[in-house]
Coordinates of C-alpha atoms and ligand atoms in Angstrom, one line a residue:
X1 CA 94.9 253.1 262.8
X2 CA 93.7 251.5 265.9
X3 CA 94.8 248.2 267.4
X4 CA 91.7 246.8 268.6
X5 CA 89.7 244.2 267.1
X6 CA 86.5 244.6 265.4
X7 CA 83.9 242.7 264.3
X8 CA 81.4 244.1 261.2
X9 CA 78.1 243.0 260.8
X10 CA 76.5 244.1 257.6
X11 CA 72.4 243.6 257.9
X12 CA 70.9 242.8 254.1
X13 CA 68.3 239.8 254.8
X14 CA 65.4 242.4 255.1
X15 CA 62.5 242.4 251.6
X16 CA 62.4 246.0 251.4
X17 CA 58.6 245.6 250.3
X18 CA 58.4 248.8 249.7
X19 CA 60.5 248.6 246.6
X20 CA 58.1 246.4 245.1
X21 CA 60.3 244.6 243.5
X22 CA 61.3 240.2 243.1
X23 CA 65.4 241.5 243.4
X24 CA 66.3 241.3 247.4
X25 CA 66.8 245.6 248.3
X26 CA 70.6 245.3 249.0
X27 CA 71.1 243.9 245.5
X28 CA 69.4 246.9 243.9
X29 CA 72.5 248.8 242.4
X30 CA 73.9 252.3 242.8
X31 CA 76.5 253.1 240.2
X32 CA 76.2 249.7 238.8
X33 CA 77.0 247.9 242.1
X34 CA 74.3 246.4 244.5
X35 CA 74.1 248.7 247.5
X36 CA 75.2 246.0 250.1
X37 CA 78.8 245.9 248.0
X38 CA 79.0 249.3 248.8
X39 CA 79.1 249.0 252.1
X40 CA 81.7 245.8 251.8
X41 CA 84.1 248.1 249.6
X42 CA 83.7 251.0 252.7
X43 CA 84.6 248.6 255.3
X44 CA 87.1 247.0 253.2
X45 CA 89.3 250.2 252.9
X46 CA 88.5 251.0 256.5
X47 CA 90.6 248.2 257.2
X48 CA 87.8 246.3 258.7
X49 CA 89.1 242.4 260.2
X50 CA 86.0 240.1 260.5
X51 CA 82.9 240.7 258.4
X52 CA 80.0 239.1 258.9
X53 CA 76.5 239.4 256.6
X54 CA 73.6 238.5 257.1
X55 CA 71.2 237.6 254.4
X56 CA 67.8 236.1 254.0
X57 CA 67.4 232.4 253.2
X58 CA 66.5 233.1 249.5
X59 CA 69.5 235.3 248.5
X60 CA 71.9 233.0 246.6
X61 CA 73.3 236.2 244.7
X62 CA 73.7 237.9 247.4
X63 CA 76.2 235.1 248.9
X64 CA 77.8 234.9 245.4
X65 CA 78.7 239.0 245.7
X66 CA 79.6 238.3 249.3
X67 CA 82.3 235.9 248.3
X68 CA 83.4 238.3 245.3
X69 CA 83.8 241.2 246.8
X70 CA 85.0 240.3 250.2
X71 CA 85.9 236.8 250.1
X72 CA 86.5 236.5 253.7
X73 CA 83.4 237.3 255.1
X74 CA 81.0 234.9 256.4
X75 CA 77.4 234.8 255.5
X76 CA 74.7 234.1 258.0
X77 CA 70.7 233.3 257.2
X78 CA 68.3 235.4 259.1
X79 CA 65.3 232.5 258.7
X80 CA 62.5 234.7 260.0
X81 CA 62.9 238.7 259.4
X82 CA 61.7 240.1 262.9
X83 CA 63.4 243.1 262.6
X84 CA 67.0 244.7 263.1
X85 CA 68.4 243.5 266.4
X86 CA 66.9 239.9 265.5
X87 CA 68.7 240.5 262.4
X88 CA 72.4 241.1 264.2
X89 CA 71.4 238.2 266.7
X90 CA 71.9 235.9 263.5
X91 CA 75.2 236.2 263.7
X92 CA 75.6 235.2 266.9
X93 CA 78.1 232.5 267.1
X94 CA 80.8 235.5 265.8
X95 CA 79.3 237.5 268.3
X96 CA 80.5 235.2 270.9
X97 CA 83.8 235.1 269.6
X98 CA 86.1 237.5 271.6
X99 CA 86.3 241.0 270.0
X100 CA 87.3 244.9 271.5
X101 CA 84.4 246.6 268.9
X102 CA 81.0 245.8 267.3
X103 CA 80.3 247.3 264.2
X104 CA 76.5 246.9 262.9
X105 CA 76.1 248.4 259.1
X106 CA 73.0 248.1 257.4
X107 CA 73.2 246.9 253.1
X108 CA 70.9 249.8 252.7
X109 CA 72.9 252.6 253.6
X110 CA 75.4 252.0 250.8
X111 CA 77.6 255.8 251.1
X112 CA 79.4 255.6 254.2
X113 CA 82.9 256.1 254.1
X114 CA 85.7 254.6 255.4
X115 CA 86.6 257.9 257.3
X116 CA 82.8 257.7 258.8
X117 CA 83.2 254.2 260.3
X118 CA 86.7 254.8 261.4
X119 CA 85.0 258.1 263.4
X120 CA 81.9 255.5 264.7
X121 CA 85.3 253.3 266.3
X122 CA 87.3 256.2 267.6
X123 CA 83.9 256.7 269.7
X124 CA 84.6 253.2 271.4
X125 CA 88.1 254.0 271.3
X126 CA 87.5 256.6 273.1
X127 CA 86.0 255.2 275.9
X128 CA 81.9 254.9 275.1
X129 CA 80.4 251.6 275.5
X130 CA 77.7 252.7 272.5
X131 CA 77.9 254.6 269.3
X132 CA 74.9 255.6 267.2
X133 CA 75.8 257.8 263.8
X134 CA 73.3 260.5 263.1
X135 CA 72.7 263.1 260.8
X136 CA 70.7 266.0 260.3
X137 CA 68.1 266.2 257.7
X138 CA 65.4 268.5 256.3
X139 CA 63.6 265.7 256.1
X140 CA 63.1 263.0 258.9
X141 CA 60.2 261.1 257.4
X142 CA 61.0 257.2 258.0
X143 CA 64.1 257.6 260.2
X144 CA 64.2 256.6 263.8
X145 CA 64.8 260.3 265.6
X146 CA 67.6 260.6 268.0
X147 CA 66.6 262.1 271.5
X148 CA 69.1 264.1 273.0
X149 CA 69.1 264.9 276.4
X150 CA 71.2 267.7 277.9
X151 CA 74.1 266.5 275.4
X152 CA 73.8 262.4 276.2
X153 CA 71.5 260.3 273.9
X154 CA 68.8 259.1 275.9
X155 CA 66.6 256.9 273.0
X156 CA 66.2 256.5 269.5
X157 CA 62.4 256.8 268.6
X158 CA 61.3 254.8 265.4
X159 CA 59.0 256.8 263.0
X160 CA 55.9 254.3 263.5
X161 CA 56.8 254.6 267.8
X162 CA 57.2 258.5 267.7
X163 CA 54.9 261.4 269.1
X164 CA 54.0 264.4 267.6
X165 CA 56.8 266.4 269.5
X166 CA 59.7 263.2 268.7
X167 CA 58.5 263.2 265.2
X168 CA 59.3 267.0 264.7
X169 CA 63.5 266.0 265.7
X170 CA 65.6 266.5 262.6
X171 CA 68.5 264.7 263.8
X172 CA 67.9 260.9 262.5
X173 CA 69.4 257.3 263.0
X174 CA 71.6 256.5 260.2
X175 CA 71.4 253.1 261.3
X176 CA 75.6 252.2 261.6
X177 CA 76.3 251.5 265.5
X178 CA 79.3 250.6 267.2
X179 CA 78.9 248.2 270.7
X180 CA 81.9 247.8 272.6
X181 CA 82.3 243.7 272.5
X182 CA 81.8 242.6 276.0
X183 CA 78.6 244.5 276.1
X184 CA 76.8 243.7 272.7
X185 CA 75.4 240.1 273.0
X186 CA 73.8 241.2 276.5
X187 CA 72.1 244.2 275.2
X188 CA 71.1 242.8 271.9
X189 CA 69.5 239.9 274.1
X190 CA 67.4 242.2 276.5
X191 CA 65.8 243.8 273.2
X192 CA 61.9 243.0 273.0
X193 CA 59.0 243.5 270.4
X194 CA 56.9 245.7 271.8
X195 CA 56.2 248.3 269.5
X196 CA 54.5 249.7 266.5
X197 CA 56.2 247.4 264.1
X198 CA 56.5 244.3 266.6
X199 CA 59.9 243.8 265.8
X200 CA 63.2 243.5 267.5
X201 CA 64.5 246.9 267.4
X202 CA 68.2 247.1 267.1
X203 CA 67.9 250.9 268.4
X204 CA 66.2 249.8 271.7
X205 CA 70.1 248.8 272.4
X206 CA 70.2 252.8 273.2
X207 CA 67.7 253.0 275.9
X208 CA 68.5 249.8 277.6
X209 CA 72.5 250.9 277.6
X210 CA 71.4 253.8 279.3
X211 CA 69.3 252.0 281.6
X212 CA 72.4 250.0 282.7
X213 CA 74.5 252.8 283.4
X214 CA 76.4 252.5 279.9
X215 CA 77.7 255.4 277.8
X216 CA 76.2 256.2 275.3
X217 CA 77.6 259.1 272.7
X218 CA 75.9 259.9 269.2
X219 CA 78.3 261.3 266.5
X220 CA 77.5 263.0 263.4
X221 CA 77.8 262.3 259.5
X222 CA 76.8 263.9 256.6
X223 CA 73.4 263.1 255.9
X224 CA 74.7 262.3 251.8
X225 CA 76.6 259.8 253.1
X226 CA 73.9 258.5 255.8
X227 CA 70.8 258.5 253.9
X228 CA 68.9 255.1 253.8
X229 CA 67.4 253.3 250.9
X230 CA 63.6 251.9 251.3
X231 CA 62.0 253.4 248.5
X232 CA 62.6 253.9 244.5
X233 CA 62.9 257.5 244.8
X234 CA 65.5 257.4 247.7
X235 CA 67.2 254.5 245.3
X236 CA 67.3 257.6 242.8
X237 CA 68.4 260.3 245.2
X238 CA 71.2 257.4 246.5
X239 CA 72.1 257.3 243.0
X240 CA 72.8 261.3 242.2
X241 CA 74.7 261.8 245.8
X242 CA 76.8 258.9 244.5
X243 CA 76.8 260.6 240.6
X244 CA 78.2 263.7 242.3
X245 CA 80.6 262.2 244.2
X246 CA 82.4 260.0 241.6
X247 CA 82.2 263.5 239.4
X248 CA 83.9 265.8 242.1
X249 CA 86.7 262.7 243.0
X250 CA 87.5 262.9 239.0
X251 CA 88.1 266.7 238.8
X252 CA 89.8 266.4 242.4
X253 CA 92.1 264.1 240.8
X254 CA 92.8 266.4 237.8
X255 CA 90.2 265.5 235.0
X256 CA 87.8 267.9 233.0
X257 CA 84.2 267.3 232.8
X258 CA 82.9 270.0 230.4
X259 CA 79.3 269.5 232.3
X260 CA 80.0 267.3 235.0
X261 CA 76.3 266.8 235.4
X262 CA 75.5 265.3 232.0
X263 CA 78.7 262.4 233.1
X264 CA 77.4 258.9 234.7
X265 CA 80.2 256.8 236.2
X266 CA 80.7 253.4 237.6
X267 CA 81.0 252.4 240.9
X268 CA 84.8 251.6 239.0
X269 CA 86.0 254.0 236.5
X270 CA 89.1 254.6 236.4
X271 CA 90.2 257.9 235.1
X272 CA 93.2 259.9 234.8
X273 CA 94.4 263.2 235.2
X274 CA 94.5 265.3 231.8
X275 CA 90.9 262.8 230.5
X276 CA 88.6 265.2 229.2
X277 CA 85.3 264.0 229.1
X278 CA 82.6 266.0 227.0
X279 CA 79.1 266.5 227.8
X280 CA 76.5 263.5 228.1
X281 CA 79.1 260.7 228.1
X282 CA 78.1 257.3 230.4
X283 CA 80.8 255.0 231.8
X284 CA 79.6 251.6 232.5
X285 CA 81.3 248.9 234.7
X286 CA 85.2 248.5 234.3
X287 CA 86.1 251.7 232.2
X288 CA 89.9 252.7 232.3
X289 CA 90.7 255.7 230.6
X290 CA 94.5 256.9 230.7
X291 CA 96.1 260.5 230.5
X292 CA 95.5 263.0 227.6
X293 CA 92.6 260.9 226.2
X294 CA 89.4 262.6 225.3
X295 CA 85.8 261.0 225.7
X296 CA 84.0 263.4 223.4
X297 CA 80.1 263.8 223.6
X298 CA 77.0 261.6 223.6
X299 CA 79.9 258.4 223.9
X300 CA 78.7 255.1 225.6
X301 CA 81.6 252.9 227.4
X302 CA 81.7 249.6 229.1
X303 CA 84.5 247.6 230.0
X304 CA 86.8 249.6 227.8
X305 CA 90.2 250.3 228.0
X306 CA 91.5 253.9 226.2
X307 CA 94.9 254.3 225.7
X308 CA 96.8 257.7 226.7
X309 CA 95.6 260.4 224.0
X310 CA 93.1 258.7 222.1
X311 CA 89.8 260.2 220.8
X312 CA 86.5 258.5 221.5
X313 CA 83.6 259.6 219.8
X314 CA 81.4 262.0 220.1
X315 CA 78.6 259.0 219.7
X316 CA 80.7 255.9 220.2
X317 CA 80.2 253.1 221.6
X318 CA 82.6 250.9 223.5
X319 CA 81.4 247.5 224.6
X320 CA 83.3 245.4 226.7
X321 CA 86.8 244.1 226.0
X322 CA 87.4 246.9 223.5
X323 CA 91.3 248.0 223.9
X324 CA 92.1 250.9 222.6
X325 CA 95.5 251.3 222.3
X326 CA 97.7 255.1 222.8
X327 CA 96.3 257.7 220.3
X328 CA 93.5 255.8 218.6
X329 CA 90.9 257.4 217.1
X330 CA 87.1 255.9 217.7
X331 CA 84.5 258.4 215.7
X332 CA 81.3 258.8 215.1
X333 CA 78.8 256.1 215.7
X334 CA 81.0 253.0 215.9
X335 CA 80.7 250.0 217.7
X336 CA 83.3 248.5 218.9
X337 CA 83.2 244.9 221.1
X338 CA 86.6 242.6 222.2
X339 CA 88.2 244.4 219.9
X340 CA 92.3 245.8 220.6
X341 CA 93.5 249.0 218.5
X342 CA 97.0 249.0 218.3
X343 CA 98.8 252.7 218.8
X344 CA 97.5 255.3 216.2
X345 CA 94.7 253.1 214.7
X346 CA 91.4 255.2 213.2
X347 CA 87.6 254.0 212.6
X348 CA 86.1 257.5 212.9
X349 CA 83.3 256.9 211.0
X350 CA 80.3 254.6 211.2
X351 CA 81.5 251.4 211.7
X352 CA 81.5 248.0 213.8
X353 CA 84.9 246.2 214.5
X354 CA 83.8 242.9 217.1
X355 CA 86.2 240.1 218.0
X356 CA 88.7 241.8 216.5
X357 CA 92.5 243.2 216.4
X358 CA 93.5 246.4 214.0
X359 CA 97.1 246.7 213.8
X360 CA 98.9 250.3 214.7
X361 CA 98.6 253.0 212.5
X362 CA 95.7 251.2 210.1
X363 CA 92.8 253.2 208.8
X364 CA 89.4 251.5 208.9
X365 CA 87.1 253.7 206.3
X366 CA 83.5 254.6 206.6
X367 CA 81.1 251.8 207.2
X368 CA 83.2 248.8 207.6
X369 CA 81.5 245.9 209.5
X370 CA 83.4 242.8 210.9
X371 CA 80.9 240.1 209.8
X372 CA 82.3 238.6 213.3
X373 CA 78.7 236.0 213.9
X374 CA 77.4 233.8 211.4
X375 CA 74.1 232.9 213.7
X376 CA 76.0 230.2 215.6
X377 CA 79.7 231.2 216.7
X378 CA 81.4 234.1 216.5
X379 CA 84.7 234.4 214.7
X380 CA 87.9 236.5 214.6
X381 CA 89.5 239.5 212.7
X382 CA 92.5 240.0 212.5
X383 CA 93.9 243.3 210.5
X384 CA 97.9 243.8 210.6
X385 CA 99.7 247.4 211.1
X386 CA 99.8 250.1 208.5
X387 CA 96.6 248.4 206.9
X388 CA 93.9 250.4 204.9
X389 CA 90.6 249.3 204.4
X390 CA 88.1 251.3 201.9
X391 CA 84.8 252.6 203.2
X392 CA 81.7 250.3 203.5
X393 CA 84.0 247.0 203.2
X394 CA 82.8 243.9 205.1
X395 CA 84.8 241.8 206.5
X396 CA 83.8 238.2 206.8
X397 CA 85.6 236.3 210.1
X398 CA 87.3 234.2 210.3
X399 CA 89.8 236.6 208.4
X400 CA 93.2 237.9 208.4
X401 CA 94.7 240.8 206.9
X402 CA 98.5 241.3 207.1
X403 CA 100.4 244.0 207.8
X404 CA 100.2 247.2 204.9
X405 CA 97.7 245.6 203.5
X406 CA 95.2 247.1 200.9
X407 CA 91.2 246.9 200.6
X408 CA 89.7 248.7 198.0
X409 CA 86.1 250.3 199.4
X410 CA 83.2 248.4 199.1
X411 CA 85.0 245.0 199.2
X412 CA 83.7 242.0 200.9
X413 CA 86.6 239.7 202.0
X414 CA 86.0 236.5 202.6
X415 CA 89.7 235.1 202.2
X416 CA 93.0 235.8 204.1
X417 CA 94.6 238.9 202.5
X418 CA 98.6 238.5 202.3
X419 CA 101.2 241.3 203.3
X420 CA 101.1 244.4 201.6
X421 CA 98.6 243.1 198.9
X422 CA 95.3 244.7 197.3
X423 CA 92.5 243.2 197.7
X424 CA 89.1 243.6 195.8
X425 CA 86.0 242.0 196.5
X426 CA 83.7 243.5 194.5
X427 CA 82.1 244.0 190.7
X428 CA 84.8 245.2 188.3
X429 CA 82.7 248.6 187.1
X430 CA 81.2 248.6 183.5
X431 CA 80.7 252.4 181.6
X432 CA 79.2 252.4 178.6
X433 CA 79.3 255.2 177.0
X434 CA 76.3 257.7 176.1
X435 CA 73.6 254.4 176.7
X436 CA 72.4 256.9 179.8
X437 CA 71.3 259.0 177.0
X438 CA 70.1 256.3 174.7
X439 CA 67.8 255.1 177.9
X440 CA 66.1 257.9 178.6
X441 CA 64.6 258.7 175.2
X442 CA 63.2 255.3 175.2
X443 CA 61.5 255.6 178.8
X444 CA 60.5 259.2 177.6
X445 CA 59.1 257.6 174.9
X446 CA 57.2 254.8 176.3
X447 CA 55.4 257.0 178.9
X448 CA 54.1 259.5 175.6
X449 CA 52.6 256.4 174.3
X450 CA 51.0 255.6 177.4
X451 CA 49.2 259.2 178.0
Ligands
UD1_501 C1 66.2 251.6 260.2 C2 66.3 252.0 261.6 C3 66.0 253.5 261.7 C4 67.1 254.3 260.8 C5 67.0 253.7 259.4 C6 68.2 254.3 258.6 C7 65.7 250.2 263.1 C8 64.6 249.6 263.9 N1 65.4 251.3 262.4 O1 64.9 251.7 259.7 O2 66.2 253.9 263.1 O3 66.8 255.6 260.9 O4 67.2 252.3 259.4 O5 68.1 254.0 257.3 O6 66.8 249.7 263.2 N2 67.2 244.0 258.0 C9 67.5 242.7 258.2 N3 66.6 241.9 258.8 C10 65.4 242.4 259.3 C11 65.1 243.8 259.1 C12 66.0 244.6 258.5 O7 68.5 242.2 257.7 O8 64.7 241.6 259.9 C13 68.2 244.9 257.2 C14 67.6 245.4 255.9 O9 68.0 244.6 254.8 C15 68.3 246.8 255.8 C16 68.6 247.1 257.3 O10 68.5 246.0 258.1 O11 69.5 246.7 255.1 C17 67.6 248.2 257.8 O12 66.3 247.7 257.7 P1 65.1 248.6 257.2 O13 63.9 247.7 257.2 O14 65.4 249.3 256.0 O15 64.9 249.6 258.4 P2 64.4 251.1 258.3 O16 62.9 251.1 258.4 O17 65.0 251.8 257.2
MG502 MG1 66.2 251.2 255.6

């Protein structure tokens, strides 16, 4: 990795109008995570030293996710929006600190990589004074087009600027620039607004570096990893290059996905090698599955923890703070919410265990429901190990059940339940013999008097 200093500026202050939309654009999310914490979590694992973003005077969430996810980055407000380089000129008083590289990222492009921004620095590194990512692309519409002259980059031509002829170049602006340090402020300063847009274009730095003699290199990324977010759709083509991704980096790391593109991941699952996940399964924020365990079809998880060689589902539901423990069973449309399974606990079938712990090895039948909110608080439940409790029992929290412990089906328990006892909670059943009969000849009987 390379010695010299860098400074990062990440640019999110801009409306994005054209997502019509109240949420700031950087805080729309791609795999559950707004787009500009993307970009902190690239330049994080880059290794990057100073971060600075700049947000629009009405972001207060956007500050709060600054100060999560990269805690030692400083915010700066862009007051008036007049564009990108006006944008980068906000954080001017870290651009006047001393540093070898200037980064500029915009919260837009949220699928850079690390190895991306470390080939934008080995540019400087390498002795260029100016370093402008670009990809090729089908289809150019929006991007600001990179003109290349015998091999040097002379200009960068936004869409609204462009002629015919410019608008016809495929290879595009991706928008992430690296400025040596001792040049930046000067060129960001000599940028004016006269153009299309009358904004402060950060990609006039390219012309007027060349003007002064600077050099100027562009270098070239994928255009998955480059492409831009300004529109809904382009949010939605963001979000299936990043689908893909996380589903290739699972298999790559020695998981099965039976039809990888029927899986939806999080910006953080976690999954090991040997998971197999079945078709049309969605992981939410914070999943974790461990080794052997298998995520069977139509299953739902969120903030869930599955031990090595459980079973989940097919058509379960995890919730977060459910804990399943190592081979659990989790069937068929159950619900389960801050729940822990000790090892070898079951509920395959129907069922909703909240705010609760199941002890290892018990057996939760058919239909059981943890009666865990009474309309005001919610309350524990709290099942021992080796414990069996009958189909369509209710469980009324607050409750305990100890260890080997026995409910008979159809119970509602409303009291603690002592080790190894059984417990009813129901009707004792009444037969009385041939009245069925007796019953019928009288209804028989009323219904011929009637017609
Ligand atoms: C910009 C580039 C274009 C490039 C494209 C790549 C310029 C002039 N154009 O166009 O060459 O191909 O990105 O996606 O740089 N922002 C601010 N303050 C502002 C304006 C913008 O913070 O005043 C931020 C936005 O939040 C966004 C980023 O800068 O994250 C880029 O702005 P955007 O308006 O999306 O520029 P594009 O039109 O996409
Ligand atoms: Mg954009």
């Amino acid at each position: 990795m390379t010695t010299r200093s860098c400074l990062s500026i990440v640019l999110a202050a801009g409306l994005g109008t054209r997502m019509k939309s109240d949420l700031p654009k950087v805080m729309h999310e791609i795999g559950g995570l707004p787009l500009v914490g993307h970009v902190l979590k690239a330049l994080g694992r880059a290794g990057s030293d100073r971060i600075s973003v700049v947000t629009g005077p009405d972001m207060p969430e956007l500050a709060t996710l600054v100060r999560d996810l990269a805690p030692h980055a400083r915010c700066c407000v862009q007051t008036d929006r007049l564009g990108t380089a006006h944008a980068v000129l906000a954080a001017k008083p870290a651009l006047e600190l001393e540093s070898d590289d200037v980064l500029v990222l915009f919260g837009d492009t949220p699928l850079v990589t690390p190895e991306t921004i470390a080939k934008v620095r080995q540019g400087l590194e390498r002795g260029a004074d100016l370093v402008v990512l670009g990809f090729q692309t089908r289809n150019p519409f929006g991007y600001g087009r990179l003109l290349v002259e015998n091999g040097r980059l002379v200009a960068i031509r936004e869409e609204k600027d462009a002629s015919e002829a410019e608008r016809k170049v495929t290879y595009c602006n991706s928008g992430i620039m690296g400025i040596t340090g001792k040049h930046a402020l000067s060129l960001l300063e000599a940028i004016g607004n006269d153009n299309a847009k009358k904004e402060y274009y950060l990609t006039d730095a390219v012309e007027i570096a060349n003007e002064r003699g600077l050099t100027v290199v562009a270098v070239t990324g994928s255009e998955t990893e480059t492409q831009g977010i300004n529109t809904r759709a382009q949010l939605a083509a963001c979000e299936a290059a990043f689908q893909n991704r996380m589903r290739h980096a699972a298999m790559d790391e020695g998981c099965s996905l039976l039809a990888p593109q029927t899986v939806f991941f999080s910006h953080d699952t976690k999954l090991d090698a040997d998971v197999i996940v079945e078709q049309n399964v969605v992981f939410g924020p914070g999943v974790k599955v461990s080794s052997g365990a298998r995520i069977r079809a139509f299953s739902h998880l969120e903030g869930a923890t599955v031990g090595t060689g459980s079973v989940v589902g097919p058509y379960a539901r995890l919730r977060p703070g459910a804990v399943l423990g190592s081979d659990t069973r989790v069937g068929n449309f159950v619900e389960v919410k801050n729940a822990t399974f000790g090892p070898g606990a079951k509920v395959n079938h129907l069922s909703y265990i909240g705010d609760a712990s199941v002890g290892s090895k018990s057996n939760i039948g058919a239909g059981t429901i943890t009666c865990n909110y009474d309309g005001y608080l919610k309350h524990r439940t709290e099942i021992g190990a080796n414990s069996f409790v009958g189909s369509n029992s209710t469980l009324v929290a607050p409750v305990k059940l100890g260890n080997g412990v026995f409910v008979s089906a159809g119970s509602v328990i409303t009291d603690n339940v002592s080790k190894d006892s059984l417990a009813f909670g129901r009707a004792r059943q009444v037969v009385k013999e041939g009245k069925a009969k007796v019953l019928r000849e009288r209804l028989q009987a009323e219904k011929d008097a009637k017609y």
